[in-house]
Coordinates of C-alpha atoms in Angstrom, one line a residue:
Chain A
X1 CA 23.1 48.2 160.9
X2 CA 21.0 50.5 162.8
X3 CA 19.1 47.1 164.4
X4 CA 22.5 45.6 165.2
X5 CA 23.6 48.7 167.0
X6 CA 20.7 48.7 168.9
X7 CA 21.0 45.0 169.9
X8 CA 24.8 45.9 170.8
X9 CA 23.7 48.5 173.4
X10 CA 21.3 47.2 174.7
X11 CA 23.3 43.3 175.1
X12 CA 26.4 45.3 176.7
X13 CA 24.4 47.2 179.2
X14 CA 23.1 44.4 180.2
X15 CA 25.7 42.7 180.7
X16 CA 27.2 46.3 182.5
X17 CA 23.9 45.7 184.8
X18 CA 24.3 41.9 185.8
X19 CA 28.3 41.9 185.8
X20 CA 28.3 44.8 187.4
X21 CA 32.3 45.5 187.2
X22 CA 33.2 47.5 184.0
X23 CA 30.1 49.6 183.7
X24 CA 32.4 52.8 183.6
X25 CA 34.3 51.0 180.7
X26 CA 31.6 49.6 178.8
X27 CA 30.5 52.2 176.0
X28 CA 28.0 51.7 173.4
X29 CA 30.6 52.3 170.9
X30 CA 30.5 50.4 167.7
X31 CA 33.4 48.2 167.7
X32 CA 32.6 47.2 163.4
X33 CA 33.1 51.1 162.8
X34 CA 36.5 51.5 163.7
X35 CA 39.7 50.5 162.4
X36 CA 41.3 47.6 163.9
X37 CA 44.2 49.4 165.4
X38 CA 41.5 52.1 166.6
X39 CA 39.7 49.1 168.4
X40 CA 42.6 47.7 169.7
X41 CA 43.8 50.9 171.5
X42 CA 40.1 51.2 172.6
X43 CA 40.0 47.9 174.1
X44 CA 43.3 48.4 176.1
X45 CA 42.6 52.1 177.4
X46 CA 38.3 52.4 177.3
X47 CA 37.1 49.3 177.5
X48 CA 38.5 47.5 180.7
X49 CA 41.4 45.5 179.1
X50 CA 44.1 46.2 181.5
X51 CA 44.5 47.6 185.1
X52 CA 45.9 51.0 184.1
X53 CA 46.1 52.5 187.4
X54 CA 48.4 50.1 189.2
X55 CA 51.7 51.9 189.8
X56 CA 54.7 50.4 188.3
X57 CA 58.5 50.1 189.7
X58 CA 59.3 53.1 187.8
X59 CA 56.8 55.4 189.8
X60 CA 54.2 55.6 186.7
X61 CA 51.2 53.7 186.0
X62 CA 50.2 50.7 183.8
X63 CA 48.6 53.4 181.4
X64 CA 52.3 54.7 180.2
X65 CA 53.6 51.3 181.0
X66 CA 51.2 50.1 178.1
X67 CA 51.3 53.5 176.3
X68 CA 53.6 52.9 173.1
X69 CA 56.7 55.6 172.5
X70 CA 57.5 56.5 168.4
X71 CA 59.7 53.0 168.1
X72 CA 56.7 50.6 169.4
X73 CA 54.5 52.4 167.0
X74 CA 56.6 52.5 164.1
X75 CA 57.8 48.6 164.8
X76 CA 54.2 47.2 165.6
X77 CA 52.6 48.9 162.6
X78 CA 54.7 46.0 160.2
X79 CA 52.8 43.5 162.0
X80 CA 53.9 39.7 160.6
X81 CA 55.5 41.7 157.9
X82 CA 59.7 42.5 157.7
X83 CA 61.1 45.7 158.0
X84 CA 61.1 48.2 155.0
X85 CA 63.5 50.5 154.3
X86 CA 61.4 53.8 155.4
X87 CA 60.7 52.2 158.8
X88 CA 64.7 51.1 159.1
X89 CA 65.9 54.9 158.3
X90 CA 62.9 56.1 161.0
X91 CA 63.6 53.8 163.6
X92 CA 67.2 54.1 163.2
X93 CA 67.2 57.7 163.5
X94 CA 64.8 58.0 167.0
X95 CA 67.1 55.0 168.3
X96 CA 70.3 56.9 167.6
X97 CA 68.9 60.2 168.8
X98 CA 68.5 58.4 172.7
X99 CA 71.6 57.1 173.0
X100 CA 73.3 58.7 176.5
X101 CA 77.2 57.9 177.1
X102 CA 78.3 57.3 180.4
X103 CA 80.3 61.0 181.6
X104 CA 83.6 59.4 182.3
X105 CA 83.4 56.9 179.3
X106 CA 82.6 53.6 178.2
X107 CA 84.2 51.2 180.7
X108 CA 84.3 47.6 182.2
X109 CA 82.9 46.6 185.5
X110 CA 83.1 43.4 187.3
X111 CA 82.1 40.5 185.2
X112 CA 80.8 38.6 188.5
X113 CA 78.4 41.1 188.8
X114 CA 77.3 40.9 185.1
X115 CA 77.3 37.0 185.2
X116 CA 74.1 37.3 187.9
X117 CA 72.6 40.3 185.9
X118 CA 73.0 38.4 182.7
X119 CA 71.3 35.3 184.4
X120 CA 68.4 37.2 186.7
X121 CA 64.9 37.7 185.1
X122 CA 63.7 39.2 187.7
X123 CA 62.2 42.9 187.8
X124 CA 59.6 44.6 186.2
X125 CA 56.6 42.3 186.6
X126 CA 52.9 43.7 187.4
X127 CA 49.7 42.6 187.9
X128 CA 50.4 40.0 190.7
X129 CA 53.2 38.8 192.5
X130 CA 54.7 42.3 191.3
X131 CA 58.2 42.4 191.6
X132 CA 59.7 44.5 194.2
X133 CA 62.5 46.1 193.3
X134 CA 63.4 47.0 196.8
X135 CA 64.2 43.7 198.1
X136 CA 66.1 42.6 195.2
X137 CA 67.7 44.1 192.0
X138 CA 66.3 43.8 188.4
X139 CA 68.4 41.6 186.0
X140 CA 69.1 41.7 182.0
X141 CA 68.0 38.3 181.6
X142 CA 70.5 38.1 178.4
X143 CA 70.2 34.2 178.8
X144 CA 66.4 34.1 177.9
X145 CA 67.4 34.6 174.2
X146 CA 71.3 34.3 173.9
X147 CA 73.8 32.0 174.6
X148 CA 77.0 33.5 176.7
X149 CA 78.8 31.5 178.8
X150 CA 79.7 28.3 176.3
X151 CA 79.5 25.9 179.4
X152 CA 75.6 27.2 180.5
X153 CA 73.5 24.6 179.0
X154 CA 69.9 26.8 179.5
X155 CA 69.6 29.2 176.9
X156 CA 67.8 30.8 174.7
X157 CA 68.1 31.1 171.0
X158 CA 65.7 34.0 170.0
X159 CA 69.3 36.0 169.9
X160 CA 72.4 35.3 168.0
X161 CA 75.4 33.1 170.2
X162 CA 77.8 35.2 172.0
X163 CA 79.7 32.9 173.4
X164 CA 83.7 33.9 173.3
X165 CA 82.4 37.6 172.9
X166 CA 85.3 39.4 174.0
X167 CA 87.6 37.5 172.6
X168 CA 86.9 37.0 169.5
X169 CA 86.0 40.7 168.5
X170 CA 88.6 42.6 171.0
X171 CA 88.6 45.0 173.5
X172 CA 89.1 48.1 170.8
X173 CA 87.1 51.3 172.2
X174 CA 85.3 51.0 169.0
X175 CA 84.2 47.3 170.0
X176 CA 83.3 48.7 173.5
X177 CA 81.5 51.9 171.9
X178 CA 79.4 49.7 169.3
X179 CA 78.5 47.0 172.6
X180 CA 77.1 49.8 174.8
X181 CA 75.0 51.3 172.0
X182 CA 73.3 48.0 171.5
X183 CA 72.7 47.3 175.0
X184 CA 71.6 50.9 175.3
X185 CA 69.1 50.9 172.3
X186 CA 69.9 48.3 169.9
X187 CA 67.7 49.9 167.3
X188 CA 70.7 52.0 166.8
X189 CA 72.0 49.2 164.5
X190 CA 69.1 46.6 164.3
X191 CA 66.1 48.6 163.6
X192 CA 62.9 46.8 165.1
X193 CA 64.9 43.9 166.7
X194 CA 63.6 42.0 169.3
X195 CA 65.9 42.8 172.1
X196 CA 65.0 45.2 174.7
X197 CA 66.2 49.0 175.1
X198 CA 67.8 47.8 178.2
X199 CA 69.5 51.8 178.9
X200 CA 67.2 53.6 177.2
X201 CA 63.9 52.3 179.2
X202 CA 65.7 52.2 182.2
X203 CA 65.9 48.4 182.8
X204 CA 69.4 48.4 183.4
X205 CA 71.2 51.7 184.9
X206 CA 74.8 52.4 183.3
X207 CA 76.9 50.9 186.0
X208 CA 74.7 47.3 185.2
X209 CA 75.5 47.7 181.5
X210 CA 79.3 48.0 182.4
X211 CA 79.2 45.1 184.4
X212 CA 76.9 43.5 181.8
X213 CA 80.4 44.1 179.2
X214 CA 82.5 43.1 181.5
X215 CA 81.3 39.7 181.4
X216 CA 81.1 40.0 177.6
X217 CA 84.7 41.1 176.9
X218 CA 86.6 40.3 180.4
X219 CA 89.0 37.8 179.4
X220 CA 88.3 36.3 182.9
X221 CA 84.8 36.0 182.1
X222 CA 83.0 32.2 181.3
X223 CA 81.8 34.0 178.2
X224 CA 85.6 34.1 177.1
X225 CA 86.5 30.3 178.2
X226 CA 86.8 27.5 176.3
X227 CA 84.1 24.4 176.3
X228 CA 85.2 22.3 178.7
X229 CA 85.2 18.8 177.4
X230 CA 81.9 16.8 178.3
X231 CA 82.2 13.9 181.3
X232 CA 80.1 11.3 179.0
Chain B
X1 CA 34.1 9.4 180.8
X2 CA 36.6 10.2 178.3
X3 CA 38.4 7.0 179.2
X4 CA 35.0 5.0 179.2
X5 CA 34.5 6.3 175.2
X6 CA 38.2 5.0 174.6
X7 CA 37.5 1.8 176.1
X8 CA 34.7 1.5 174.3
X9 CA 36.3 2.0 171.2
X10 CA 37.9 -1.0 169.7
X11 CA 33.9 -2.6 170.3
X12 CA 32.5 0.0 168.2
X13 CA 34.8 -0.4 165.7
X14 CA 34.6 -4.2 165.5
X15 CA 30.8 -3.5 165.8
X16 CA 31.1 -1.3 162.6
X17 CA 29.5 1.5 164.6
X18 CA 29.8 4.8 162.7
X19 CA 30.8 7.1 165.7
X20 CA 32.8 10.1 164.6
X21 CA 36.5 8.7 164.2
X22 CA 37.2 12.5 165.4
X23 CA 35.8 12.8 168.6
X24 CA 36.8 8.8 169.7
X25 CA 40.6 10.0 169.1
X26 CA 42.0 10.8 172.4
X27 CA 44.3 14.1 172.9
X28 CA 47.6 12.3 172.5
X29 CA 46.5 10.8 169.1
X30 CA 45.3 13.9 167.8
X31 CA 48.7 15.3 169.1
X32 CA 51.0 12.7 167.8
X33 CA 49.3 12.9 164.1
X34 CA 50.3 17.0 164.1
X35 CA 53.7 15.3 165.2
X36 CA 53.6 12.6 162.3
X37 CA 52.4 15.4 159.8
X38 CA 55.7 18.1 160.2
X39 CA 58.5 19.0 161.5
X40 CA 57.8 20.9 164.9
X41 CA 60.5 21.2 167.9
X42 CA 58.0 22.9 169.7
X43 CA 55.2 19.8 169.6
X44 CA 57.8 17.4 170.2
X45 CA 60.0 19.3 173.1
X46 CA 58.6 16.9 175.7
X47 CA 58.8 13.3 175.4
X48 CA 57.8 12.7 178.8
X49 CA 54.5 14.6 178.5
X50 CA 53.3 12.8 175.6
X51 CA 54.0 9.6 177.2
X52 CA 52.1 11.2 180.1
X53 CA 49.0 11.9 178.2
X54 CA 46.9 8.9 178.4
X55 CA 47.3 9.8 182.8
X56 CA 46.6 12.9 182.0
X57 CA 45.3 14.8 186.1
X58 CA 42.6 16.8 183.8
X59 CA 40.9 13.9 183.3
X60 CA 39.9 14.1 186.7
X61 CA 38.8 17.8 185.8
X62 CA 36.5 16.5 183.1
X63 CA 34.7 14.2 185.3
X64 CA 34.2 16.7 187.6
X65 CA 33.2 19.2 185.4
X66 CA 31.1 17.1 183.5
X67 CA 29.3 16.2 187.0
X68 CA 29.0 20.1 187.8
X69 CA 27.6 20.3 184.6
X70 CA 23.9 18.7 185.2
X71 CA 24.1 19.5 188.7
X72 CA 21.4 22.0 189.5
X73 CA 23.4 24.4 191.1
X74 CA 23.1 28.5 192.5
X75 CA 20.5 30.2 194.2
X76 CA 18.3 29.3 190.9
X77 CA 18.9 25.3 191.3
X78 CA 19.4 24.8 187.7
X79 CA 21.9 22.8 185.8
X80 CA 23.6 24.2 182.9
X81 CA 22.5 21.7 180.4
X82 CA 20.5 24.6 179.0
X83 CA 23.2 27.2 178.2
X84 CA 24.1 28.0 174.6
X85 CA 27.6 27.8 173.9
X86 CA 26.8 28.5 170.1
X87 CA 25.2 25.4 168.6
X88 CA 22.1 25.5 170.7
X89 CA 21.2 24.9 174.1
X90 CA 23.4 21.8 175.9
X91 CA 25.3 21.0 172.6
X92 CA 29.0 20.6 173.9
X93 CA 30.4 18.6 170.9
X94 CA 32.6 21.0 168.9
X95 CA 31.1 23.9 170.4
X96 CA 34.6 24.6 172.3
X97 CA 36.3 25.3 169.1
X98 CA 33.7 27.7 167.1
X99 CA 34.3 30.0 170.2
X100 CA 35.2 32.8 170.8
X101 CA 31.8 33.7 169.0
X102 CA 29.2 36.3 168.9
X103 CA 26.0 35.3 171.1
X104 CA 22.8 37.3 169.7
X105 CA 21.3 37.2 173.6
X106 CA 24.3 39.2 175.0
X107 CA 25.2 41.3 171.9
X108 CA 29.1 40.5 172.6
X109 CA 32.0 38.5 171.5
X110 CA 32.1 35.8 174.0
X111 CA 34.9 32.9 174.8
X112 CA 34.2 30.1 176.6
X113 CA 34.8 31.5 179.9
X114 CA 33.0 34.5 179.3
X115 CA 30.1 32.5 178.2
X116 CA 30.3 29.7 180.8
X117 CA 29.7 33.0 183.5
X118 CA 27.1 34.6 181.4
X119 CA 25.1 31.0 182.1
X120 CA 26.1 30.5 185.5
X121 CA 24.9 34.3 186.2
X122 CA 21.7 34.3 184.4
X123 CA 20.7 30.5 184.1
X124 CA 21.8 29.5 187.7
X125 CA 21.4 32.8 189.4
X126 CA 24.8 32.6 191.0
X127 CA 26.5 36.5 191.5
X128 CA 30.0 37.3 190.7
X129 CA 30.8 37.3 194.1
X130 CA 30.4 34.0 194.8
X131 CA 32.7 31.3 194.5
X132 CA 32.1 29.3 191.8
X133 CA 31.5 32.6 189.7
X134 CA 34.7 34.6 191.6
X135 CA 37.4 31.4 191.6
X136 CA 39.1 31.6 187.9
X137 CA 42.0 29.4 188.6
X138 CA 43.1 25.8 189.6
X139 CA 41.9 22.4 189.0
X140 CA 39.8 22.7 192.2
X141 CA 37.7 25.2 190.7
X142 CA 34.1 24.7 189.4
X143 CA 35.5 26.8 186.9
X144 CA 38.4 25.0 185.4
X145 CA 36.2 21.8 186.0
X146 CA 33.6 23.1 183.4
X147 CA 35.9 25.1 180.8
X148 CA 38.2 21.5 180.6
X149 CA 35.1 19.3 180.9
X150 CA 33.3 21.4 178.1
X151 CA 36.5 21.5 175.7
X152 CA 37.3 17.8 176.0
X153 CA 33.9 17.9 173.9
X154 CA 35.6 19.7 171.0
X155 CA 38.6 17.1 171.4
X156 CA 40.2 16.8 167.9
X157 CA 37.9 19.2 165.8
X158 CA 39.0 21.7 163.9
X159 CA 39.1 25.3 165.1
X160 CA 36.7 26.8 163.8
X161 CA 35.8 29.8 165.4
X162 CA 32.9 31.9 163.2
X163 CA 33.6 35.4 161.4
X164 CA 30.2 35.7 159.7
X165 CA 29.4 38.6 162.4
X166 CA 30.9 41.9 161.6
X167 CA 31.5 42.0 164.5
X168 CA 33.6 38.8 165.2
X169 CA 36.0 39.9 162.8
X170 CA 36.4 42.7 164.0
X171 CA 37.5 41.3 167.5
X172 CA 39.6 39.0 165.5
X173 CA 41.1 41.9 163.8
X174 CA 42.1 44.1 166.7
X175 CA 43.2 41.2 168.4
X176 CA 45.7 40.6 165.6
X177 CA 46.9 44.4 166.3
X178 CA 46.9 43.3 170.4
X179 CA 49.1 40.5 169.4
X180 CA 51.8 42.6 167.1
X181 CA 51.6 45.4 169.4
X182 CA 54.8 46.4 171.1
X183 CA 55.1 48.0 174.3
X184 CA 56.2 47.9 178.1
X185 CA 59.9 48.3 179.6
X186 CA 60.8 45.0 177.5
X187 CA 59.2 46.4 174.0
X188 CA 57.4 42.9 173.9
X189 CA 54.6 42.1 171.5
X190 CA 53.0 38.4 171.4
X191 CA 55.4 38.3 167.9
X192 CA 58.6 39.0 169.7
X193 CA 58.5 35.2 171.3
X194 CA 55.7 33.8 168.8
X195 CA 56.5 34.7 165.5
X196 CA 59.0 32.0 164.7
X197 CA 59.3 28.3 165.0
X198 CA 62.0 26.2 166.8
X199 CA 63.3 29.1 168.6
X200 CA 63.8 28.7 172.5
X201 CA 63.7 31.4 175.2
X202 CA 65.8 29.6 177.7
X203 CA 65.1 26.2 178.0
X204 CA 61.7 26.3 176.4
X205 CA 60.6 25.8 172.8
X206 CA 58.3 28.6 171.7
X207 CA 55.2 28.2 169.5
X208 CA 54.7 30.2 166.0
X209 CA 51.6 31.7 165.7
X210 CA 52.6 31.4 161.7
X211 CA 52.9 27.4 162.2
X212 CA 49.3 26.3 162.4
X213 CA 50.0 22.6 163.2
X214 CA 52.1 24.2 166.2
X215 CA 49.8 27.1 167.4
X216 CA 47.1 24.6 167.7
X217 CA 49.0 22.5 170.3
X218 CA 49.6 26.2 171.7
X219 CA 45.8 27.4 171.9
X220 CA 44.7 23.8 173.4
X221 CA 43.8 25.2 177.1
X222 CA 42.2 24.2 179.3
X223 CA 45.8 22.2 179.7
X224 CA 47.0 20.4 182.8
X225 CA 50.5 22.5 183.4
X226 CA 53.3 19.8 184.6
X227 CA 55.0 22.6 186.4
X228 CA 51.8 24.3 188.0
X229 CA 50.2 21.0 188.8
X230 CA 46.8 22.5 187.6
X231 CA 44.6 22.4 184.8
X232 CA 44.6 26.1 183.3
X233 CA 42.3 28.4 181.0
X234 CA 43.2 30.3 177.6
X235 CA 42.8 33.0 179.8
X236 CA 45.4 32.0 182.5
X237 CA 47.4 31.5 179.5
X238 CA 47.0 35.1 178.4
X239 CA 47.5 36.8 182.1
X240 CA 50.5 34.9 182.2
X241 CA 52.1 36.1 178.9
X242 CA 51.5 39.6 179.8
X243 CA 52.9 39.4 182.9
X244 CA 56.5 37.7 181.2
X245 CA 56.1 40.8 178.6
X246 CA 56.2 43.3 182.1
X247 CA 52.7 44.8 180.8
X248 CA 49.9 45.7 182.6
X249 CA 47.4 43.0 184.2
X250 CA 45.0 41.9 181.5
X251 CA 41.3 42.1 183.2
X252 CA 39.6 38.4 182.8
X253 CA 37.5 38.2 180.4
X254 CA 37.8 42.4 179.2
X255 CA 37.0 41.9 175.3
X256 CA 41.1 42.7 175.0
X257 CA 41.5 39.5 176.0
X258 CA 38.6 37.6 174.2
X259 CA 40.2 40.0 171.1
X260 CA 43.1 37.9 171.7
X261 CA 41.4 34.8 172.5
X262 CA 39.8 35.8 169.1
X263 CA 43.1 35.9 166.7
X264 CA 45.0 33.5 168.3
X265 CA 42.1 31.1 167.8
X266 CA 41.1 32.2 163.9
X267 CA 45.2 31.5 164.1
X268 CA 44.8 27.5 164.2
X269 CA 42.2 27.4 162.3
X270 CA 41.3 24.5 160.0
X271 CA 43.8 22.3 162.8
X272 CA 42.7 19.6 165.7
X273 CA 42.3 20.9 168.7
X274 CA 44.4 18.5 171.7
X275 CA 41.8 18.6 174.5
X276 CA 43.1 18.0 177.4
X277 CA 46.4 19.0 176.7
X278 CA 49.7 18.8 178.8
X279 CA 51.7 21.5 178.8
X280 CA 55.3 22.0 180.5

């Protein structure tokens, strides 16, 4: 051991000496002597995996940006595994905690304007070609993983179908209540799903998620229409 | 060249020649066997690719690279044809696909890319300012010229990658936690779009990571990309992921990524790698 360590320091300052670039970041720690999740935190903030000072749209850095809060910790640590019950009740309980209503109440907004958030990926991105948020809004991207609109051929299926949203379940201000919560911090009822907290990291403001359910429960909205019978 | 072996083929066969059946494959048969073996939306989603294949543009990229290969290049004039990719110095065949691997000489967990500037650095004298050293990306680079010319070489092995090195597994092993590892203003890990099969994100089928006759289809970079209209690296591959997850920019070639590189790799194992492969 003692003759591999040696061989490890001495190969990575080496490499620190002809590369030149990470030699602040390239310690002689012994990556065999700690845990795997211990190495993988090391690579990411010690070791020169990411570009932690670049500043982010939301005025931090890439360090918090790839810093993980109490529900990325608890939901990573199952790895390929599913969700246990202990986990559920944890995850479920920081998710409902977070939840902030809107001060006048839950309400609908303009189902135009939730169409193009529901449809826009844009926002977020760093590294290159960064997105600016200046120029042009961030979206929800809801069609990357569900299908909405029953005449929109491109869409994903990582989500259930909510196609007929609105009309199917009502317009009840219990339906409305449960809707927000889930675009809000869906952990609240499906403890480490997939989907995004879109209110609770700040992807999508409230007035967005209102126009986001607009388009989901409007009876005016394509979500709420019926197929329109093929052309072939 | 790759062309030349498959013309070359049906002679050696009538010849009773007993050239590895493997290696005389080309990617689109190695790719339609995976197809012919199980059910996979994800190998099948484009039609028009496969049919593609046998025109694949990387082809050009191997000839090139292999050209660059015995060139003697850099400030050193040497060619590469002594730098060890893992099975000695100038062995190419299968080498590709027992990396990422630990190399005694550097002390460190190396992929191919990694590797492939550790040689042009030390063996051709070349600095990592200068272009062929600097330039990571596109099919005009001397870099993407030698990565895809160097894995057509592994073309239909097994992956294969090495974890007798305490320290290779443990690269494999926080790569794993890299891969499951949530965070960002999406709350995306790897898993979140990986960790099933036939499901879509849009109009695209996604790999499993847990299918290993799919993930190896997904891990076969150098790739020509339809919709780039350039050959691209595992590590392209990985930069690009990150940036869909809205997380920070992985550094090229940081061992995060070759952690990555690492698990995703051990993750096919056992399967034939498609090299060159087209991707969408």
């Amino acid at each position: 051991m003692t003759k591999h360590k040696h061989i490890l320091t001495h190969g990575l300052a080496a490499i620190a000496l002809t590369l030149g670039t990470y030699s602040a970041a390239v310690s002689a720690e012994d990556y065999t002597k700690m845990t795997p999740k211990a190495l993988a935190e090391h690579l990411i903030f010690k070791a020169g995996g990411f570009k932690l000072d670049e500043a982010t749209q939301e005025g931090t850095t890439v360090t918090e940006r790839q810093t993980q809060d109490g529900i990325q910790k608890a939901c990573s640590a199952l790895g390929s595994k599913t969700i246990d019950g202990d986990t559920a009740a944890k995850v479920n309980a920081m998710a409902r905690k977070s939840i902030v209503k809107p001060d006048g109440g839950i309400k609908l907004g303009d189902w135009k304007k939730g169409q193009a958030l529901a449809r826009s990926g844009f926002g977020f991105r760093v590294g290159h070609r960064d997105d600016d948020h200046s120029k042009r809004e961030p979206g929800g991207n809801c069609y990357a993983c569900h299908q909405l609109d029953p005449n929109e051929i491109a869409f994903g299926t990582l989500g259930p179908s909510l196609a007929a949203y609105g009309k199917t379940r009502g317009t009840s201000e219990a339906m409305l209540n449960y809707a927000y919560e889930v675009i809000y911090n869906p952990h609240s009822y499906f403890p480490c799903t997939y989907m995004p907290r879109f209110g609770h990291n700040k992807v999508l403001t409230q007035e967005q998620i209102s126009h986001v359910m607009a388009y989901l429960f409007d009876p005016e909205s394509p979500v709420n229409q019926e197929l329109k019978p093929q052309s072939w | 060249m790759l062309r030349r072996t498959l013309f070359a083929l049906p002679m050696a066969l009538a010849l009773g020649t007993t050239a590895s059946a493997e290696s005389d494959k080309a990617p689109e048969d190695v790719l339609n066997e995976l197809i012919n073996k199980v059910d996979s939306k994800y190998l099948t989603q484009s039609e028009q690719n496969i049919m593609m294949m046998p025109d694949n543009p990387a082809y050009w990229t191997v000839d090139e690279g292999e050209e660059l290969f015995s060139e003697p290049r850099g400030p050193k004039n040497a060619s590469l044809e002594t730098c060890d990719f893992g099975k000695g110095p100038g062995v190419l065949d299968g080498a590709y696909t027992e990396m990422p691997r630990f190399f005694a000489d550097t002390g460190k967990v190396m992929d191919l890319e990694t590797r492939l500037i550790h040689c042009m650095m030390t063996i051709q004298g070349f600095t990592k300012d200068d272009a062929p050293v600097k330039k990571r990306h596109g099919s005009g680079s001397d870099m993407m010229k030698l990565q895809t010319y160097i894995a057509s070489k592994s073309n239909g092995q097994p992956w294969n990658p090495p974890m007798d090195h305490p320290l290779e597994r443990a690269m494999r092993d926080a790569g794993k936690e890299l891969f499951y590892r949530r965070a960002g203003s999406f709350d995306f890990s790897c898993k979140t779009c990986h960790g099933a099969t036939g499901k879509r994100i849009r109009a695209s089928v996604l790999p499993s990571v847990e299918f290993p006759e799919e993930w190896t289809k997904a891990i076969s970079w150098p790739a020509y990309r339809v919709g780039h209209q350039n050959v691209r690296s595992s590590q392209h591959r990985v930069r690009g992921c990150y940036w869909q997850m809205r997380q920070g920019l992985v550094k090229p070639g940081s061992d995060a990524s070759i952690a990555l590189i690492s698990f995703w790799t051990d993750a096919a194992r056992g399967q034939p790698a498609i090299l060159p492969d087209m991707k969408r």
